[in-house]
């Protein structure tokens, strides 16, 4: 009996010892786990439906007609208007710079939404319009916060060509979803002045700024985990001359980079959403039909139309057995074995899939090109100007519950395709209703601009070129030409410190303008 009892004790002790060793080994292995590599199930809760709550857009008060610009440049009629898909191009006089654009759009967003500056805990700026190699645009905007006494505002500038605004937006969303969040809003600003030297690239310019309020319970919520990103090195568009506003552009390479990034981002996005669906028990295939709307970074409108066709090409090539007898892929069987990387400039492929995707373009993307067509390329705000254009031309009920695909591209190059889910709540007074209403005047604002001749436009470009980054400079442009409520540059002093004033909102030019200047700069009256 004692022998049996001893054997039982020994066996149990051995078993307990083995369990302890196993647990200790697991503990040891877990201690070597890389940070952030925990399974999804171990993640804690975060604010619900983080995304864009409010959106404000600013563009210059002057524009040049692209058809008239064709005549001045001596090119074939339709080269800019049909070939590029551009009708008008907004531009800034020497009265406006990147700081003034961002000051204007931020104050406009805050005023129109009745927000106090102490409700903002993070402010991010995305821009490639660099006027100082050290001081951020964000710090200039902080002057608007002075009366509130709020200096506890995180975030600085982010730069990578046209992608900086998206990177800033991601930073803001990540902050709200992180342990750093203190319950306040994040504010994201994307702004740029897109100008080119005289030549074929000049009609693809433009200017503007977008401000976006980010927080939980947003009408435009980010779909968690659904981002497809592609980053690669290329010299397709860059600005190596720090004394000039003008970029160096390899047009053909830039198009190839844009389209290849679109291919790869879409592939990653589809893989991620398929994985989500499989976890939920669905084996459905994702396609363009699963997007309610699609918006793209728009260097020019025609490239956006080609981009939607490109996504249809991707759907076609990835489908195991596409129907080429009926439906959207009708007659496309000849393209079944092509390699995507060999088709960036294949006119036959481009023509066939633009025709096949024509209906999708009309229903899902065309409305987003209003600002791009009428104001031009704004660089970092471009894709968000497209988002604003889309919302401005829908009712709240039309976009409620829809998935909006967003493709952002920045040369050099960086790109992401992600999606926003529109809230179902479109009742009067809801967040979605307020967002749609705030953008409903977009067409009216575009039509209220002043058209100038191509000759005047060229004079303004020459003035900007000659005075870029000058010290002791007083701008010559007319303040009366600016929209009411616009911030403008009054002077650059001998130490390159910039001073600004705001045109009165009530359009009363006899009223004293609001002034913003460096606290260390001497007070100098505008001449």
Coordinates of C-alpha atoms in Angstrom, one line a residue:
X1 CA 0.0 0.0 0.0
X2 CA 2.8 2.4 0.9
X3 CA 4.5 1.6 -2.4
X4 CA 1.3 2.4 -4.4
X5 CA 0.8 5.6 -2.4
X6 CA 4.5 6.6 -3.0
X7 CA 4.1 5.9 -6.8
X8 CA 1.0 8.1 -6.9
X9 CA 2.7 11.0 -5.1
X10 CA 5.7 10.6 -7.3
X11 CA 3.6 10.6 -10.5
X12 CA 1.6 13.7 -9.4
X13 CA 4.7 15.5 -8.3
X14 CA 6.3 14.8 -11.7
X15 CA 3.2 16.0 -13.5
X16 CA 3.1 19.3 -11.5
X17 CA 6.8 19.7 -12.2
X18 CA 6.2 19.3 -15.9
X19 CA 3.4 21.8 -15.8
X20 CA 5.6 24.4 -14.0
X21 CA 8.4 23.9 -16.5
X22 CA 5.9 24.4 -19.4
X23 CA 4.4 27.5 -17.9
X24 CA 7.9 28.9 -17.1
X25 CA 9.0 28.3 -20.7
X26 CA 5.9 30.0 -22.0
X27 CA 6.5 33.0 -19.7
X28 CA 10.1 33.1 -20.9
X29 CA 9.1 33.0 -24.6
X30 CA 6.4 35.7 -24.0
X31 CA 9.0 37.9 -22.4
X32 CA 10.9 37.9 -25.7
X33 CA 7.7 38.8 -27.8
X34 CA 8.3 42.0 -29.8
X35 CA 6.2 45.0 -28.6
X36 CA 3.0 45.2 -30.5
X37 CA 3.0 41.6 -31.7
X38 CA 0.2 40.5 -29.4
X39 CA -2.9 38.8 -30.9
X40 CA -5.8 41.0 -31.9
X41 CA -7.9 39.4 -29.1
X42 CA -5.7 41.0 -26.4
X43 CA -6.2 44.6 -27.6
X44 CA -8.2 46.8 -25.3
X45 CA -11.2 49.0 -26.1
X46 CA -10.9 52.3 -27.9
X47 CA -13.2 55.2 -28.9
X48 CA -15.9 54.1 -31.3
X49 CA -16.1 55.2 -35.0
X50 CA -13.1 57.5 -35.0
X51 CA -12.9 59.6 -38.1
X52 CA -13.8 62.9 -39.8
X53 CA -16.4 65.0 -37.9
X54 CA -16.2 68.2 -39.8
X55 CA -14.4 69.3 -43.0
X56 CA -13.6 72.8 -44.3
X57 CA -12.1 73.8 -47.6
X58 CA -10.3 77.0 -48.8
X59 CA -9.3 77.9 -52.3
X60 CA -8.0 81.2 -53.8
X61 CA -10.4 83.9 -55.0
X62 CA -8.8 84.1 -58.4
X63 CA -8.6 81.6 -61.3
X64 CA -7.4 81.4 -64.9
X65 CA -9.5 79.7 -67.6
X66 CA -7.7 76.6 -69.0
X67 CA -9.1 77.1 -72.5
X68 CA -7.7 80.7 -72.5
X69 CA -4.4 79.3 -71.2
X70 CA -4.2 76.9 -74.1
X71 CA -4.4 79.9 -76.4
X72 CA -1.7 81.8 -74.6
X73 CA 0.6 78.8 -74.6
X74 CA 0.0 78.1 -78.2
X75 CA -1.0 74.5 -77.8
X76 CA -3.8 72.6 -79.5
X77 CA -7.3 73.4 -78.3
X78 CA -8.4 70.8 -75.8
X79 CA -4.9 69.8 -74.6
X80 CA -5.6 71.1 -71.1
X81 CA -9.4 71.0 -71.1
X82 CA -9.9 67.5 -72.7
X83 CA -6.5 65.9 -72.5
X84 CA -6.0 66.7 -68.8
X85 CA -9.7 67.2 -67.9
X86 CA -9.1 70.7 -66.4
X87 CA -11.5 73.7 -66.8
X88 CA -10.1 76.3 -64.3
X89 CA -7.0 76.7 -62.2
X90 CA -6.9 78.7 -58.9
X91 CA -3.8 80.6 -58.0
X92 CA -2.4 82.8 -55.3
X93 CA -0.9 86.2 -55.6
X94 CA 2.1 87.2 -53.5
X95 CA -0.4 88.1 -50.7
X96 CA -0.8 84.4 -49.8
X97 CA 1.6 81.8 -48.7
X98 CA 1.2 78.4 -47.0
X99 CA 0.9 80.0 -43.6
X100 CA -2.0 82.3 -44.6
X101 CA -3.8 79.4 -46.4
X102 CA -3.7 77.3 -43.2
X103 CA -4.6 80.2 -40.9
X104 CA -7.7 80.9 -43.1
X105 CA -9.0 77.3 -43.3
X106 CA -8.5 76.6 -39.6
X107 CA -10.3 79.7 -38.5
X108 CA -13.1 79.1 -41.0
X109 CA -13.6 75.6 -39.7
X110 CA -13.6 76.7 -36.0
X111 CA -16.0 79.6 -36.6
X112 CA -18.4 77.7 -38.8
X113 CA -18.7 74.8 -36.4
X114 CA -18.8 77.0 -33.3
X115 CA -15.7 75.3 -31.8
X116 CA -13.5 76.7 -29.0
X117 CA -9.7 76.5 -29.4
X118 CA -9.3 74.8 -26.1
X119 CA -11.3 71.8 -27.4
X120 CA -8.4 70.8 -29.6
X121 CA -5.6 68.6 -28.2
X122 CA -3.7 67.8 -31.4
X123 CA -3.0 69.8 -34.5
X124 CA -1.2 68.2 -37.5
X125 CA -0.2 69.9 -40.7
X126 CA 0.6 68.1 -44.0
X127 CA 2.3 70.2 -46.6
X128 CA 5.1 70.2 -49.1
X129 CA 5.1 74.0 -49.5
X130 CA 8.2 74.7 -47.4
X131 CA 9.0 78.3 -46.6
X132 CA 11.2 77.5 -43.5
X133 CA 13.5 74.5 -43.1
X134 CA 13.0 74.4 -39.3
X135 CA 9.8 76.2 -38.1
X136 CA 6.6 74.4 -38.8
X137 CA 3.4 75.8 -40.2
X138 CA 1.7 74.3 -37.2
X139 CA 3.5 76.7 -34.9
X140 CA 2.3 79.6 -36.9
X141 CA -1.3 78.4 -36.7
X142 CA -0.9 78.3 -32.9
X143 CA -1.3 82.1 -32.9
X144 CA -5.0 81.5 -33.3
X145 CA -5.0 79.6 -30.0
X146 CA -3.4 82.4 -28.0
X147 CA -6.6 84.0 -26.7
X148 CA -7.9 80.7 -25.5
X149 CA -4.7 80.1 -23.5
X150 CA -4.5 76.6 -24.9
X151 CA -0.9 75.7 -25.6
X152 CA -1.2 72.0 -24.8
X153 CA -1.6 70.9 -28.4
X154 CA 0.5 68.0 -29.8
X155 CA 1.6 67.5 -33.4
X156 CA 3.8 69.2 -36.0
X157 CA 4.2 69.2 -39.8
X158 CA 4.5 66.1 -42.0
X159 CA 6.1 66.2 -45.4
X160 CA 6.2 63.8 -48.4
X161 CA 4.9 65.4 -51.5
X162 CA 1.1 65.0 -51.8
X163 CA 0.9 62.3 -49.2
X164 CA 1.7 64.5 -46.2
X165 CA -2.0 65.3 -45.5
X166 CA -2.9 61.6 -45.3
X167 CA 0.0 60.9 -43.0
X168 CA -1.1 63.8 -40.8
X169 CA -4.7 62.4 -40.8
X170 CA -3.5 58.9 -39.8
X171 CA -1.4 60.4 -37.0
X172 CA -4.5 62.2 -35.7
X173 CA -6.7 59.1 -35.9
X174 CA -4.0 57.0 -34.2
X175 CA -3.8 59.6 -31.4
X176 CA -7.5 59.5 -30.7
X177 CA -7.3 55.7 -30.6
X178 CA -4.3 55.6 -28.3
X179 CA -3.5 55.9 -24.6
X180 CA -2.2 59.4 -25.3
X181 CA -5.7 60.7 -26.1
X182 CA -7.1 63.1 -23.5
X183 CA -10.7 63.3 -24.8
X184 CA -10.2 66.4 -27.0
X185 CA -10.5 66.8 -30.8
X186 CA -7.6 66.4 -33.2
X187 CA -7.4 68.9 -36.1
X188 CA -5.7 68.1 -39.4
X189 CA -4.7 70.7 -42.0
X190 CA -3.5 69.9 -45.5
X191 CA -2.4 72.8 -47.6
X192 CA -0.2 73.7 -50.6
X193 CA 0.5 76.1 -53.4
X194 CA 1.1 74.1 -56.6
X195 CA 3.1 76.1 -59.1
X196 CA 5.3 75.0 -62.0
X197 CA 7.8 76.7 -64.3
X198 CA 6.5 77.8 -67.7
X199 CA 5.8 74.7 -69.8
X200 CA 3.7 71.7 -70.2
X201 CA 3.3 71.1 -66.4
X202 CA 2.1 74.5 -65.5
X203 CA -1.7 73.8 -66.2
X204 CA -1.6 71.0 -63.6
X205 CA -1.1 73.6 -60.8
X206 CA -3.6 74.9 -58.2
X207 CA -3.7 75.9 -54.6
X208 CA -5.8 75.4 -51.5
X209 CA -6.2 74.0 -48.0
X210 CA -8.4 71.6 -46.2
X211 CA -9.0 71.3 -42.4
X212 CA -10.6 68.2 -40.9
X213 CA -11.8 67.7 -37.3
X214 CA -11.1 64.2 -36.0
X215 CA -12.7 62.5 -33.1
X216 CA -15.0 59.6 -32.1
X217 CA -18.6 59.0 -33.2
X218 CA -17.7 60.6 -36.5
X219 CA -20.1 60.6 -39.6
X220 CA -17.1 59.5 -41.7
X221 CA -15.4 56.7 -39.6
X222 CA -12.2 54.9 -40.5
X223 CA -12.7 51.2 -41.1
X224 CA -10.3 49.6 -38.7
X225 CA -7.5 47.6 -40.2
X226 CA -8.5 48.4 -43.8
X227 CA -5.5 50.2 -45.2
X228 CA -3.3 49.1 -48.1
X229 CA 0.0 51.0 -48.3
X230 CA 2.9 51.0 -50.7
X231 CA 6.2 52.8 -50.2
X232 CA 9.0 52.9 -52.7
X233 CA 11.9 55.1 -53.8
X234 CA 11.7 57.0 -57.1
X235 CA 12.6 60.5 -58.4
X236 CA 9.3 61.1 -60.2
X237 CA 8.6 64.5 -58.7
X238 CA 10.8 66.3 -56.2
X239 CA 12.0 69.8 -55.1
X240 CA 15.8 69.8 -54.7
X241 CA 16.2 73.6 -55.3
X242 CA 15.4 75.1 -51.9
X243 CA 15.3 78.6 -53.3
X244 CA 12.5 77.9 -55.8
X245 CA 8.9 76.9 -55.5
X246 CA 9.2 74.8 -58.7
X247 CA 9.6 71.0 -58.7
X248 CA 11.6 68.7 -61.0
X249 CA 9.1 66.4 -62.7
X250 CA 9.5 63.2 -64.7
X251 CA 6.0 63.1 -66.1
X252 CA 6.0 59.6 -67.5
X253 CA 7.7 58.1 -64.5
X254 CA 5.3 59.9 -62.2
X255 CA 2.3 58.3 -63.9
X256 CA 3.9 54.8 -63.8
X257 CA 4.6 55.3 -60.1
X258 CA 1.1 56.4 -59.4
X259 CA -0.5 53.5 -61.2
X260 CA 1.8 50.9 -59.8
X261 CA 1.2 52.1 -56.3
X262 CA -2.6 52.0 -57.0
X263 CA -2.2 48.3 -58.1
X264 CA -0.3 47.3 -55.0
X265 CA -2.4 49.2 -52.5
X266 CA -5.6 47.7 -53.9
X267 CA -4.1 44.2 -53.7
X268 CA -3.1 44.7 -50.0
X269 CA -6.5 46.3 -49.2
X270 CA -8.4 43.4 -50.8
X271 CA -6.3 40.8 -48.9
X272 CA -7.1 42.5 -45.6
X273 CA -10.8 42.8 -46.2
X274 CA -10.9 39.2 -47.4
X275 CA -9.2 38.2 -44.2
X276 CA -11.8 40.2 -42.2
X277 CA -14.7 38.6 -44.0
X278 CA -13.2 35.1 -43.6
X279 CA -13.0 35.6 -39.8
X280 CA -16.7 36.5 -40.0
X281 CA -17.5 33.3 -41.9
X282 CA -17.9 34.8 -45.4
X283 CA -16.1 33.6 -48.5
X284 CA -17.3 36.5 -50.7
X285 CA -14.9 38.2 -53.1
X286 CA -14.2 41.9 -52.8
X287 CA -14.6 44.1 -55.9
X288 CA -15.3 47.7 -56.9
X289 CA -19.0 47.0 -56.4
X290 CA -18.3 47.0 -52.6
X291 CA -17.3 50.6 -52.7
X292 CA -20.2 53.1 -52.7
X293 CA -17.9 55.8 -53.9
X294 CA -14.2 56.1 -54.8
X295 CA -12.1 59.3 -54.5
X296 CA -8.5 59.6 -55.7
X297 CA -5.6 62.0 -55.4
X298 CA -6.1 64.1 -58.5
X299 CA -3.0 65.7 -60.2
X300 CA -5.5 66.2 -63.1
X301 CA -9.0 64.8 -63.7
X302 CA -8.2 62.5 -66.6
X303 CA -5.7 60.5 -64.5
X304 CA -8.5 59.8 -62.0
X305 CA -10.7 58.4 -64.7
X306 CA -7.8 56.2 -65.8
X307 CA -7.3 55.1 -62.2
X308 CA -10.8 53.8 -61.8
X309 CA -10.4 51.9 -65.0
X310 CA -7.1 50.5 -63.6
X311 CA -8.9 49.1 -60.5
X312 CA -11.4 47.4 -62.8
X313 CA -8.4 45.8 -64.6
X314 CA -7.2 44.5 -61.3
X315 CA -10.7 43.0 -60.5
X316 CA -10.7 41.4 -63.9
X317 CA -7.2 39.9 -63.7
X318 CA -7.7 38.6 -60.1
X319 CA -11.1 37.0 -60.8
X320 CA -10.8 33.2 -61.2
X321 CA -13.4 33.0 -63.9
X322 CA -14.7 36.4 -65.1
X323 CA -17.9 36.5 -67.3
X324 CA -16.8 38.0 -70.6
X325 CA -20.1 37.3 -72.3
X326 CA -22.3 39.7 -70.2
X327 CA -21.8 42.3 -67.5
X328 CA -19.0 44.8 -67.0
X329 CA -16.3 42.4 -68.4
X330 CA -18.0 41.8 -71.7
X331 CA -15.6 41.5 -74.6
X332 CA -12.5 41.7 -72.5
X333 CA -11.3 38.1 -72.8
X334 CA -8.4 39.2 -75.1
X335 CA -6.8 40.8 -72.0
X336 CA -7.0 37.8 -69.7
X337 CA -3.3 37.0 -69.8
X338 CA -1.7 40.4 -69.7
X339 CA 0.8 41.4 -67.0
X340 CA -0.3 44.6 -65.1
X341 CA 3.3 46.0 -64.9
X342 CA 3.5 46.0 -68.7
X343 CA 0.2 48.0 -69.2
X344 CA 0.9 51.4 -67.7
X345 CA 1.0 53.0 -71.1
X346 CA -0.9 50.4 -73.2
X347 CA -3.5 52.5 -75.0
X348 CA -5.6 49.4 -76.0
X349 CA -5.9 48.3 -72.3
X350 CA -6.5 51.8 -71.2
X351 CA -9.3 52.4 -73.8
X352 CA -11.0 49.1 -73.2
X353 CA -11.1 49.4 -69.4
X354 CA -12.1 53.1 -69.4
X355 CA -15.1 52.1 -71.6
X356 CA -15.9 49.1 -69.3
X357 CA -15.7 51.3 -66.2
X358 CA -17.6 54.3 -67.6
X359 CA -20.8 53.6 -65.7
X360 CA -18.9 53.1 -62.4
X361 CA -17.0 56.4 -63.0
X362 CA -20.3 58.2 -63.5
X363 CA -21.9 56.8 -60.3
X364 CA -18.9 56.4 -57.9
X365 CA -16.2 59.0 -58.8
X366 CA -17.2 61.8 -61.2
X367 CA -18.8 63.9 -58.6
X368 CA -15.6 64.0 -56.6
X369 CA -13.8 65.9 -59.3
X370 CA -15.6 69.2 -58.9
X371 CA -12.8 71.0 -57.1
X372 CA -10.1 69.3 -59.1
X373 CA -11.7 70.4 -62.4
X374 CA -12.5 73.9 -61.2
X375 CA -9.5 74.7 -59.0
X376 CA -6.7 72.3 -60.1
X377 CA -4.2 70.2 -58.1
X378 CA -3.8 71.3 -54.5
X379 CA -1.2 68.6 -53.7
X380 CA -1.8 67.5 -50.0
X381 CA -5.5 68.6 -49.9
X382 CA -6.2 67.2 -53.4
X383 CA -7.8 63.9 -52.3
X384 CA -9.7 65.6 -49.5
X385 CA -10.9 68.3 -51.9
X386 CA -12.3 65.4 -53.9
X387 CA -13.9 64.0 -50.7
X388 CA -15.5 67.4 -50.0
X389 CA -16.7 67.6 -53.6
X390 CA -18.4 64.3 -53.4
X391 CA -20.2 65.1 -50.1
X392 CA -21.2 68.5 -51.4
X393 CA -23.1 67.0 -54.3
X394 CA -25.0 64.3 -52.3
X395 CA -27.8 64.4 -49.8
X396 CA -27.2 62.9 -46.3
X397 CA -29.5 60.1 -47.2
X398 CA -27.7 59.3 -50.4
X399 CA -24.3 58.7 -48.7
X400 CA -25.6 57.2 -45.4
X401 CA -24.1 53.8 -44.8
X402 CA -21.8 53.9 -47.8
X403 CA -18.2 52.7 -47.9
X404 CA -16.0 55.4 -49.5
X405 CA -12.6 54.2 -50.9
X406 CA -9.8 56.8 -50.7
X407 CA -6.6 56.6 -52.6
X408 CA -3.8 59.0 -51.6
X409 CA -0.5 59.3 -53.5
X410 CA 2.6 61.3 -52.9
X411 CA 5.6 61.3 -55.2
X412 CA 8.9 59.9 -54.1
X413 CA 6.8 57.8 -53.4
X414 CA 4.2 56.9 -50.8
X415 CA 0.6 55.7 -51.2
X416 CA -2.3 54.3 -49.3
X417 CA -5.8 53.0 -50.2
X418 CA -8.2 53.0 -47.2
X419 CA -11.9 53.3 -46.6
X420 CA -14.3 55.4 -44.6
X421 CA -17.7 54.1 -43.5
X422 CA -20.5 56.7 -43.6
X423 CA -22.8 56.6 -40.6
X424 CA -26.3 55.3 -41.1
X425 CA -27.8 58.3 -39.1
X426 CA -28.8 61.0 -41.6
X427 CA -31.6 62.5 -39.5
X428 CA -31.9 66.3 -39.4
X429 CA -29.3 67.7 -37.0
X430 CA -27.2 64.5 -37.1
X431 CA -23.4 64.7 -37.6
X432 CA -23.8 63.6 -41.2
X433 CA -26.5 66.2 -41.8
X434 CA -24.3 68.9 -40.4
X435 CA -21.3 67.8 -42.5
X436 CA -23.3 67.7 -45.7
X437 CA -24.9 71.1 -45.0
X438 CA -21.5 72.7 -44.2
X439 CA -20.3 71.9 -47.7
X440 CA -23.5 72.7 -49.6
X441 CA -22.2 76.1 -50.7
X442 CA -19.2 74.7 -52.5
X443 CA -20.4 75.5 -56.0
X444 CA -21.6 79.0 -55.0
X445 CA -18.1 79.7 -53.6
X446 CA -16.4 78.5 -56.8
X447 CA -18.7 80.6 -58.9
X448 CA -18.0 83.7 -56.8
X449 CA -14.3 83.8 -57.7
X450 CA -12.8 86.3 -60.1
X451 CA -11.5 85.2 -63.5
X452 CA -8.3 86.9 -64.7
X453 CA -6.6 86.7 -68.0
X454 CA -3.7 84.3 -68.7
X455 CA -1.4 87.4 -69.0
X456 CA -2.3 88.5 -65.5
X457 CA -1.9 85.0 -64.2
X458 CA 1.6 84.8 -65.8
X459 CA 2.5 88.1 -64.2
X460 CA 1.6 86.8 -60.8
X461 CA 3.7 83.7 -61.4
X462 CA 6.6 85.8 -62.4
X463 CA 6.2 88.0 -59.3
X464 CA 6.1 84.9 -57.0
X465 CA 9.2 83.6 -58.7
X466 CA 11.1 86.8 -58.4
X467 CA 10.2 87.4 -54.7
X468 CA 10.2 83.9 -53.3
X469 CA 11.8 83.9 -49.9
X470 CA 13.0 87.6 -50.1
X471 CA 13.6 89.4 -46.8
X472 CA 12.4 93.0 -46.3
X473 CA 9.5 92.4 -48.7
X474 CA 6.1 94.0 -48.8
X475 CA 3.6 92.1 -51.0
X476 CA 2.0 94.0 -53.9
X477 CA -1.1 92.0 -54.5
X478 CA -4.5 93.5 -53.8
X479 CA -6.2 92.7 -50.5
X480 CA -9.5 93.6 -52.1
X481 CA -9.3 90.6 -54.4
X482 CA -9.3 88.2 -51.5
X483 CA -12.4 86.5 -50.0
X484 CA -13.7 88.1 -46.8
X485 CA -12.1 86.4 -43.8
X486 CA -8.9 85.5 -45.6
X487 CA -5.6 85.8 -43.9
X488 CA -2.9 87.4 -46.0
X489 CA 0.8 88.3 -45.8
X490 CA 1.5 91.9 -44.9
X491 CA 5.3 91.9 -44.6
X492 CA 8.5 89.8 -44.4
X493 CA 11.0 91.6 -42.3
X494 CA 14.8 91.7 -42.5
X495 CA 15.1 88.5 -40.5
X496 CA 12.5 86.7 -42.7
X497 CA 9.8 86.9 -40.0
X498 CA 6.4 87.0 -41.6
X499 CA 3.4 89.0 -40.5
X500 CA -0.2 88.5 -41.3
X501 CA -3.6 90.2 -41.2
X502 CA -7.1 89.0 -41.8
X503 CA -9.5 90.6 -44.2
X504 CA -12.7 91.4 -42.2
X505 CA -15.4 88.7 -42.5
X506 CA -18.1 91.3 -42.9
X507 CA -16.3 92.6 -46.0
X508 CA -16.0 96.1 -44.5
X509 CA -12.5 97.1 -45.6
X510 CA -12.6 100.3 -43.5
X511 CA -12.6 98.1 -40.4
X512 CA -9.2 97.5 -38.7
X513 CA -7.9 94.0 -39.8
X514 CA -7.0 91.4 -37.3
X515 CA -3.2 91.2 -37.0
X516 CA -0.9 88.3 -36.4
X517 CA 2.8 88.8 -36.0
X518 CA 5.8 87.3 -34.3
X519 CA 6.0 88.4 -30.6
X520 CA 9.6 89.4 -31.2
X521 CA 9.1 91.3 -34.5
X522 CA 9.0 95.1 -34.5
X523 CA 5.5 96.5 -35.3
X524 CA 5.6 97.7 -38.9
X525 CA 2.6 99.0 -40.7
X526 CA 1.6 97.5 -44.0
X527 CA 2.8 99.8 -46.8

